[in-house]
Amino acid sequence: MITSVPSLMSDISGVGRDRARGGYSRFVLTPAELELREWFGGEAARRSLDVEVDRNGVLWAWHSAGSSTGAVVTGSHLDSVPGGGAFDGPLGIATAFCAYDRLLNEGALGDRPFAIAAFPEEEGARFGVACLGSRLMTGAIDPDRARGLTDADGVSYAEALAGAGIDPRHIGPDPDRLKSLSAFVELHVEQGRGLIDLGQPVAVGDAILGHGRWRITVRGQGNHAGTTLMDDRRDPMVAAAAIVVAVRDLARQQPDARATVGRIQPVPGGTNVIASRVEVWLDVRHPSDEVTASLVARIAASASSLAASEGCTASVTEESLSPTVHFDASLRSSLCAALPGAPVLGTGAGHDAGVLGSHVPTGMLFVRNPTGISHAPEEHVEDDDADAGADALARCLAPLLRV
Ligand code: HGY
Ligand code: MN
Ligand code: MN
Ligand code: MN
């Protein structure tokens, strides 16, 4: 059975559409993502792959083989950012199933176990910490902290897991599972223009930019919009607006840095209410982890002084941090050997492959995105490139599956 990636992707094209924002909002363990988890299970069952949900809620579709260790795994995530594109995450899962079909058809499944994996909360869009599933698996986040993370409605990750039938008491490091893996290869839509400018459909990944998330809490004095004179205000919204501009200006002064405020939340958030506090979420990325740290320090200092000039205060807390990751060199050369002529590209986007990279040899493949846009509805992959991705993934996995 050789399936085409576009046909699998069209099966889920209606899941989690966000009419208000455009694009897709498939937040982890909400009905939309649970529907994608069902789709994952259906595709696995169609191929008689054994489905497993592990202690961290990671979905696995297993093809067991002669040896019980040294499993070769491919996959990605099903959750999305708010109003995201159709391909960020699910493309890596759909191509994985189609690559499996190709390997089975060519009798190339080899002697090692093979699995397709879907990691929960890669975007951190619901509970705030990116790659939450792979961080838990690798011990990169404390399980109690993870259980206590809450979404915008105050639902904890523990409650969301329990609601999906996953016992939150068991989340945490899974060293035995990590030891049983010999390679993880994640295929992902390219979130940039590299392949467009090179005129190629598929690239091999070599590094992931270090990145982190911080929350800046700006506190002032809540009050009535109509009875509070302008000179009597300590308005955290005004301070927050100045901080957002300062983030842009400070990042512009640092070559190669990227700093973004994509989310801001006044509390209580009424049109006729001067906010009492404003939450400002900061995303900073740079190839050097030291530069990221020093840029965040400059942003924090600027936030404090800008807040003070409005009679407010600003405090900064780190929410997550991922160092720059260089993928396993020998796995990368194996991927390059399987795809002669394919370019090698870095990425400014974080991935589970980056988190797993310190425990398992990991690599990535990127598929051309003709818009170069991601984390927005315009994200796109042409049908032929999607199938070229599955062909490339199968070609890369075949040698890894041979003992
Ligand atoms: O934020 C990222 O870079 C990834 O898409 N989670
Ligand atoms: Mn993403
Ligand atoms: Mn992604
Ligand atoms: Mn990812």
Short mmCIF file of C-alpha atoms and ligand atoms in Angstrom, two decimals:
data_model
loop_
_atom_site.label_atom_id
_atom_site.label_comp_id
_atom_site.label_asym_id
_atom_site.label_seq_id
_atom_site.Cartn_x
_atom_site.Cartn_y
_atom_site.Cartn_z
CA MET A 1 0.00 0.00 0.00
CA ILE A 2 1.80 3.17 -1.12
CA THR A 3 -0.06 6.22 0.11
CA SER A 4 0.60 9.81 -0.84
CA VAL A 5 1.32 12.38 1.82
CA PRO A 6 -1.26 14.86 0.47
CA SER A 7 -3.96 12.20 0.80
CA LEU A 8 -3.11 11.67 4.48
CA MET A 9 -2.89 15.41 5.07
CA SER A 10 -6.27 15.97 3.42
CA ASP A 11 -7.84 13.51 5.90
CA ILE A 12 -7.05 15.96 8.72
CA SER A 13 -7.41 19.23 6.83
CA GLY A 14 -10.64 20.09 8.65
CA VAL A 15 -9.43 19.29 12.17
CA GLY A 16 -8.96 22.25 14.50
CA ARG A 17 -9.66 25.03 12.00
CA ASP A 18 -9.64 28.37 13.83
CA ARG A 19 -12.28 30.59 12.22
CA ALA A 20 -11.46 33.59 14.41
CA ARG A 21 -7.68 33.57 13.89
CA GLY A 22 -7.50 31.73 10.58
CA GLY A 23 -5.33 28.65 10.24
CA TYR A 24 -5.41 25.90 12.86
CA SER A 25 -5.49 25.86 16.66
CA ARG A 26 -4.83 22.30 17.77
CA PHE A 27 -3.78 22.70 21.39
CA VAL A 28 -2.48 19.66 23.19
CA LEU A 29 -5.14 17.33 24.68
CA THR A 30 -8.00 19.53 23.44
CA PRO A 31 -10.66 17.97 21.15
CA ALA A 32 -8.75 18.97 17.98
CA GLU A 33 -5.48 17.38 19.01
CA LEU A 34 -7.26 14.37 20.47
CA GLU A 35 -8.92 13.93 17.06
CA LEU A 36 -5.45 13.97 15.46
CA ARG A 37 -4.33 11.37 17.99
CA GLU A 38 -7.26 9.22 16.84
CA TRP A 39 -6.12 9.76 13.23
CA PHE A 40 -2.62 8.65 14.22
CA GLY A 41 -4.10 5.49 15.79
CA GLY A 42 -6.18 4.81 12.69
CA GLU A 43 -3.22 5.13 10.32
CA ALA A 44 -1.18 2.86 12.59
CA ALA A 45 -3.94 0.25 12.78
CA ARG A 46 -4.31 0.31 8.97
CA ARG A 47 -0.66 -0.80 8.85
CA SER A 48 -0.94 -3.26 11.80
CA LEU A 49 1.51 -1.13 13.75
CA ASP A 50 1.19 -1.49 17.55
CA VAL A 51 0.05 1.75 19.13
CA GLU A 52 1.43 2.70 22.53
CA VAL A 53 0.81 5.80 24.67
CA ASP A 54 3.79 6.08 27.01
CA ARG A 55 3.98 7.55 30.49
CA ASN A 56 4.49 11.06 29.07
CA GLY A 57 1.62 10.85 26.63
CA VAL A 58 3.93 10.32 23.65
CA LEU A 59 2.18 8.29 20.94
CA TRP A 60 4.19 5.43 19.36
CA ALA A 61 3.30 3.24 16.38
CA TRP A 62 5.64 0.22 16.51
CA HIS A 63 6.85 -2.20 13.87
CA SER A 64 8.82 -4.70 15.91
CA ALA A 65 11.59 -6.68 14.27
CA GLY A 66 14.26 -9.24 15.11
CA SER A 67 16.30 -7.27 17.60
CA SER A 68 14.52 -5.63 20.52
CA THR A 69 16.87 -2.68 20.92
CA GLY A 70 18.29 -0.02 18.68
CA ALA A 71 14.90 1.18 17.49
CA VAL A 72 14.89 3.67 14.64
CA VAL A 73 12.23 6.32 15.22
CA THR A 74 10.79 9.08 13.09
CA GLY A 75 7.96 11.48 13.87
CA SER A 76 7.11 14.96 15.09
CA HIS A 77 4.12 16.55 16.83
CA LEU A 78 0.37 17.06 16.29
CA ASP A 79 -0.24 20.19 18.34
CA SER A 80 -0.06 23.68 16.84
CA VAL A 81 0.45 27.31 17.72
CA PRO A 82 -2.70 29.48 17.80
CA GLY A 83 -3.80 30.07 14.20
CA GLY A 84 -0.92 27.99 12.86
CA GLY A 85 -0.37 26.36 9.50
CA ALA A 86 -1.46 22.86 8.47
CA PHE A 87 2.02 21.39 8.12
CA ASP A 88 4.07 22.32 11.22
CA GLY A 89 4.08 18.98 13.02
CA PRO A 90 1.54 16.82 11.13
CA LEU A 91 3.69 16.78 7.97
CA GLY A 92 6.35 14.89 9.94
CA ILE A 93 3.76 12.32 11.00
CA ALA A 94 2.08 11.89 7.59
CA THR A 95 5.45 11.50 5.81
CA ALA A 96 6.49 8.99 8.49
CA PHE A 97 3.51 6.74 7.70
CA CYS A 98 4.16 7.09 3.96
CA ALA A 99 7.86 6.38 4.43
CA TYR A 100 6.89 3.24 6.35
CA ASP A 101 4.71 2.17 3.39
CA ARG A 102 7.68 2.62 1.05
CA LEU A 103 10.06 0.69 3.33
CA LEU A 104 7.56 -2.16 3.71
CA ASN A 105 6.97 -2.25 -0.04
CA GLU A 106 10.71 -2.45 -0.72
CA GLY A 107 11.31 -5.04 1.99
CA ALA A 108 13.67 -2.54 3.61
CA LEU A 109 12.38 -2.61 7.17
CA GLY A 110 15.55 -4.41 8.22
CA ASP A 111 16.24 -5.95 11.61
CA ARG A 112 15.83 -3.03 13.98
CA PRO A 113 12.48 -2.08 15.55
CA PHE A 114 10.88 0.89 13.82
CA ALA A 115 8.48 3.41 15.31
CA ILE A 116 6.62 6.57 14.45
CA ALA A 117 6.28 8.96 17.39
CA ALA A 118 4.08 11.98 18.10
CA PHE A 119 5.28 14.18 20.96
CA PRO A 120 2.74 16.19 23.02
CA GLU A 121 2.88 19.96 23.55
CA GLU A 122 5.78 20.64 21.21
CA GLU A 123 4.60 24.22 20.68
CA GLY A 124 3.90 24.93 24.33
CA ALA A 125 0.86 26.84 23.08
CA ARG A 126 -1.48 25.61 25.84
CA PHE A 127 0.79 25.11 28.88
CA GLY A 128 3.59 27.52 28.02
CA VAL A 129 6.62 25.20 27.86
CA ALA A 130 7.73 24.09 24.38
CA CYS A 131 8.63 20.43 23.75
CA LEU A 132 7.01 19.49 27.06
CA GLY A 133 6.70 15.79 26.16
CA SER A 134 10.30 15.36 25.05
CA ARG A 135 11.54 17.50 27.97
CA LEU A 136 9.71 15.22 30.39
CA MET A 137 11.09 12.11 28.68
CA THR A 138 14.66 13.40 28.89
CA GLY A 139 14.39 14.87 32.40
CA ALA A 140 14.71 18.42 31.08
CA ILE A 141 11.76 19.59 33.18
CA ASP A 142 10.72 18.65 36.69
CA PRO A 143 7.57 16.47 36.56
CA ASP A 144 5.96 18.36 39.46
CA ARG A 145 6.47 21.65 37.63
CA ALA A 146 4.98 20.11 34.49
CA ARG A 147 1.96 18.76 36.38
CA GLY A 148 1.34 22.22 37.81
CA LEU A 149 1.51 24.13 34.50
CA THR A 150 -1.88 25.66 33.76
CA ASP A 151 -3.61 26.85 30.60
CA ALA A 152 -5.54 30.10 30.10
CA ASP A 153 -8.57 28.57 31.84
CA GLY A 154 -6.56 27.42 34.84
CA VAL A 155 -6.66 23.74 33.82
CA SER A 156 -3.45 22.02 34.92
CA TYR A 157 -1.40 19.71 32.71
CA ALA A 158 -2.10 16.98 35.25
CA GLU A 159 -5.85 17.47 34.78
CA ALA A 160 -5.52 17.56 30.99
CA LEU A 161 -3.49 14.34 30.98
CA ALA A 162 -5.96 12.62 33.33
CA GLY A 163 -8.82 13.78 31.12
CA ALA A 164 -7.14 12.00 28.21
CA GLY A 165 -6.67 8.82 30.24
CA ILE A 166 -2.95 9.39 30.91
CA ASP A 167 -2.00 9.04 34.58
CA PRO A 168 -0.19 12.29 35.49
CA ARG A 169 1.54 10.62 38.43
CA HIS A 170 3.79 8.68 36.01
CA ILE A 171 5.13 11.53 33.84
CA GLY A 172 8.87 11.99 34.02
CA PRO A 173 12.25 10.77 32.75
CA ASP A 174 12.20 7.59 30.64
CA PRO A 175 15.87 6.54 30.48
CA ASP A 176 15.18 2.94 29.46
CA ARG A 177 13.18 4.09 26.46
CA LEU A 178 15.87 6.56 25.43
CA LYS A 179 18.53 3.84 25.75
CA SER A 180 16.47 1.56 23.50
CA LEU A 181 16.58 4.06 20.60
CA SER A 182 19.42 4.14 18.06
CA ALA A 183 18.26 7.14 16.00
CA PHE A 184 15.49 9.71 15.78
CA VAL A 185 14.91 11.52 12.47
CA GLU A 186 12.29 14.29 12.36
CA LEU A 187 10.95 15.56 9.05
CA HIS A 188 9.51 19.06 9.25
CA VAL A 189 8.15 21.74 6.96
CA GLU A 190 10.89 24.31 6.46
CA GLN A 191 10.06 27.44 8.44
CA GLY A 192 11.97 29.81 6.21
CA ARG A 193 13.14 30.43 2.66
CA GLY A 194 16.28 28.30 2.44
CA LEU A 195 14.94 25.69 0.02
CA ILE A 196 13.05 28.24 -2.09
CA ASP A 197 16.26 30.15 -2.77
CA LEU A 198 18.16 26.90 -3.45
CA GLY A 199 15.39 25.50 -5.69
CA GLN A 200 15.45 22.16 -3.88
CA PRO A 201 12.57 20.15 -2.29
CA VAL A 202 14.38 18.60 0.69
CA ALA A 203 17.28 19.58 2.97
CA VAL A 204 19.19 17.83 5.76
CA GLY A 205 19.24 19.71 9.09
CA ASP A 206 22.47 20.49 10.89
CA ALA A 207 21.64 22.73 13.87
CA ILE A 208 18.85 24.33 15.90
CA LEU A 209 19.25 27.88 17.16
CA GLY A 210 19.31 28.16 20.94
CA HIS A 211 16.11 29.70 22.23
CA GLY A 212 14.22 30.50 25.37
CA ARG A 213 11.02 31.95 26.76
CA TRP A 214 10.65 34.48 29.56
CA ARG A 215 7.62 36.08 31.18
CA ILE A 216 7.83 39.79 32.03
CA THR A 217 5.21 40.79 34.61
CA VAL A 218 4.54 44.54 34.64
CA ARG A 219 2.63 45.72 37.72
CA GLY A 220 0.85 49.06 38.14
CA GLN A 221 -2.39 50.23 39.65
CA GLY A 222 -5.73 49.07 38.32
CA ASN A 223 -8.30 51.82 38.17
CA HIS A 224 -11.30 53.35 36.40
CA ALA A 225 -10.69 54.63 32.85
CA GLY A 226 -13.06 57.55 33.35
CA THR A 227 -12.34 58.81 36.82
CA THR A 228 -8.53 58.54 36.88
CA LEU A 229 -6.73 61.64 35.59
CA MET A 230 -3.83 60.99 33.23
CA ASP A 231 -1.26 62.31 35.74
CA ASP A 232 -2.63 60.05 38.46
CA ARG A 233 -2.03 56.80 36.64
CA ARG A 234 0.45 53.95 37.04
CA ASP A 235 -0.58 52.19 33.86
CA PRO A 236 1.29 48.91 33.19
CA MET A 237 -0.10 48.79 29.63
CA VAL A 238 1.83 51.94 28.73
CA ALA A 239 4.98 50.49 30.28
CA ALA A 240 4.43 47.18 28.47
CA ALA A 241 4.07 48.96 25.13
CA ALA A 242 7.42 50.70 25.68
CA ILE A 243 9.00 47.37 26.66
CA VAL A 244 7.79 45.70 23.43
CA VAL A 245 9.49 48.43 21.38
CA ALA A 246 12.64 48.16 23.50
CA VAL A 247 12.76 44.39 22.85
CA ARG A 248 12.77 45.08 19.11
CA ASP A 249 15.38 47.84 19.38
CA LEU A 250 17.77 45.85 21.61
CA ALA A 251 17.50 42.76 19.38
CA ARG A 252 18.21 44.86 16.28
CA GLN A 253 21.47 45.98 17.89
CA GLN A 254 22.59 42.33 18.35
CA PRO A 255 23.56 40.69 15.02
CA ASP A 256 21.83 37.30 14.41
CA ALA A 257 19.52 37.76 17.42
CA ARG A 258 15.75 37.31 17.19
CA ALA A 259 13.52 38.59 19.98
CA THR A 260 9.76 38.52 19.85
CA VAL A 261 6.78 39.48 21.96
CA GLY A 262 3.96 37.47 20.39
CA ARG A 263 1.66 37.36 23.36
CA ILE A 264 0.64 40.06 25.84
CA GLN A 265 -2.14 39.85 28.40
CA PRO A 266 -3.51 42.79 30.44
CA VAL A 267 -5.24 41.85 33.66
CA PRO A 268 -8.17 42.18 34.13
CA GLY A 269 -8.45 43.22 30.46
CA GLY A 270 -11.46 45.56 30.33
CA THR A 271 -11.90 48.36 27.79
CA ASN A 272 -12.86 50.82 30.53
CA VAL A 273 -10.32 49.51 33.03
CA ILE A 274 -6.72 50.61 33.60
CA ALA A 275 -4.92 47.27 33.93
CA SER A 276 -3.42 46.32 37.28
CA ARG A 277 -0.80 44.17 35.61
CA VAL A 278 0.30 43.07 32.17
CA GLU A 279 1.92 39.72 31.33
CA VAL A 280 4.39 40.01 28.45
CA TRP A 281 5.85 36.78 26.97
CA LEU A 282 9.32 37.06 25.44
CA ASP A 283 10.98 34.66 22.97
CA VAL A 284 14.72 35.22 22.39
CA ARG A 285 17.01 33.22 20.08
CA HIS A 286 20.67 33.37 19.07
CA PRO A 287 23.35 30.88 17.97
CA SER A 288 25.38 31.70 21.09
CA ASP A 289 23.69 30.85 24.41
CA GLU A 290 25.88 33.48 26.13
CA VAL A 291 24.63 36.18 23.77
CA THR A 292 21.03 35.10 24.43
CA ALA A 293 21.66 35.43 28.17
CA SER A 294 23.26 38.88 27.85
CA LEU A 295 20.50 40.14 25.54
CA VAL A 296 17.82 38.95 27.97
CA ALA A 297 19.69 40.72 30.78
CA ARG A 298 19.68 43.96 28.77
CA ILE A 299 15.96 43.54 28.05
CA ALA A 300 15.24 42.93 31.74
CA ALA A 301 17.17 46.05 32.78
CA SER A 302 15.38 48.14 30.18
CA ALA A 303 12.00 46.73 31.25
CA SER A 304 12.64 47.73 34.86
CA SER A 305 13.59 51.30 34.00
CA LEU A 306 10.74 51.72 31.50
CA ALA A 307 8.30 50.38 34.09
CA ALA A 308 9.71 52.71 36.75
CA SER A 309 9.16 55.73 34.50
CA GLU A 310 5.46 54.81 34.52
CA GLY A 311 5.39 54.27 38.28
CA CYS A 312 5.24 50.51 37.65
CA THR A 313 7.53 47.54 38.32
CA ALA A 314 8.69 44.78 35.98
CA SER A 315 9.91 41.30 36.94
CA VAL A 316 11.29 38.67 34.55
CA THR A 317 11.05 34.88 35.02
CA GLU A 318 12.55 32.26 32.73
CA GLU A 319 9.95 29.75 31.47
CA SER A 320 12.12 27.49 29.30
CA LEU A 321 15.57 27.49 27.72
CA SER A 322 17.04 25.28 24.99
CA PRO A 323 20.73 25.58 24.09
CA THR A 324 21.86 25.61 20.46
CA VAL A 325 21.88 22.00 19.25
CA HIS A 326 24.18 20.58 16.56
CA PHE A 327 22.75 17.30 15.27
CA ASP A 328 24.75 14.07 15.53
CA ALA A 329 27.51 14.34 12.92
CA SER A 330 27.56 10.69 11.85
CA LEU A 331 23.77 10.54 11.53
CA ARG A 332 23.87 13.75 9.53
CA SER A 333 26.43 12.27 7.14
CA SER A 334 24.29 9.15 6.79
CA LEU A 335 21.32 11.35 5.85
CA CYS A 336 23.47 13.29 3.38
CA ALA A 337 24.78 10.05 1.84
CA ALA A 338 21.18 8.88 1.37
CA LEU A 339 20.26 12.19 -0.28
CA PRO A 340 23.18 13.13 -2.53
CA GLY A 341 23.05 16.80 -3.47
CA ALA A 342 20.55 17.75 -0.77
CA PRO A 343 21.57 21.02 0.92
CA VAL A 344 22.35 21.15 4.65
CA LEU A 345 20.44 23.88 6.52
CA GLY A 346 20.17 25.12 10.09
CA THR A 347 16.87 26.20 11.59
CA GLY A 348 15.75 28.98 13.88
CA ALA A 349 12.80 26.86 14.99
CA GLY A 350 12.84 24.54 17.99
CA HIS A 351 11.96 20.85 17.64
CA ASP A 352 11.65 17.73 19.76
CA ALA A 353 14.64 16.46 17.79
CA GLY A 354 16.62 19.22 19.50
CA VAL A 355 15.58 18.13 22.99
CA LEU A 356 16.14 14.43 22.27
CA GLY A 357 19.52 15.25 20.68
CA SER A 358 21.40 15.13 23.97
CA HIS A 359 20.24 11.52 24.59
CA VAL A 360 19.79 9.87 21.18
CA PRO A 361 21.51 10.49 17.82
CA THR A 362 19.00 12.78 16.12
CA GLY A 363 18.73 14.37 12.71
CA MET A 364 16.20 16.38 10.72
CA LEU A 365 14.94 16.73 7.19
CA PHE A 366 13.21 19.88 5.95
CA VAL A 367 10.69 20.08 3.11
CA ARG A 368 10.32 23.17 0.95
CA ASN A 369 7.67 25.69 1.98
CA PRO A 370 7.00 27.96 -1.02
CA THR A 371 5.70 30.78 1.17
CA GLY A 372 8.65 30.69 3.59
CA ILE A 373 6.07 31.55 6.27
CA SER A 374 5.28 29.41 9.31
CA HIS A 375 3.28 29.73 12.54
CA ALA A 376 0.68 31.38 10.30
CA PRO A 377 -2.07 30.13 7.93
CA GLU A 378 0.09 30.86 4.85
CA GLU A 379 2.46 27.97 5.66
CA HIS A 380 2.40 25.56 2.71
CA VAL A 381 3.97 22.49 1.10
CA GLU A 382 3.27 21.51 -2.53
CA ASP A 383 2.00 17.95 -3.05
CA ASP A 384 5.05 16.82 -5.04
CA ASP A 385 7.41 18.17 -2.38
CA ALA A 386 5.43 16.43 0.36
CA ASP A 387 5.82 13.10 -1.44
CA ALA A 388 9.48 13.89 -2.16
CA GLY A 389 9.81 14.28 1.59
CA ALA A 390 8.37 10.81 2.22
CA ASP A 391 10.67 9.32 -0.45
CA ALA A 392 13.67 11.08 1.13
CA LEU A 393 12.71 9.97 4.62
CA ALA A 394 12.38 6.33 3.48
CA ARG A 395 15.79 6.55 1.77
CA CYS A 396 17.32 7.94 4.96
CA LEU A 397 15.74 5.39 7.29
CA ALA A 398 16.57 2.27 5.24
CA PRO A 399 20.33 2.17 6.05
CA LEU A 400 19.62 2.99 9.70
CA LEU A 401 17.27 0.00 9.98
CA ARG A 402 19.95 -2.43 8.90
CA VAL A 403 21.91 -3.62 11.92
O1 HGY B 1 8.91 27.75 18.62
C1 HGY B 1 9.45 26.98 17.84
O2 HGY B 1 10.51 27.28 17.33
C2 HGY B 1 8.83 25.66 17.48
O3 HGY B 1 7.99 25.84 16.38
N1 HGY B 1 8.13 25.09 18.59
MN MN B 2 6.16 25.29 15.42
MN MN B 3 7.03 22.07 14.66
MN MN B 4 9.16 20.14 16.35
#
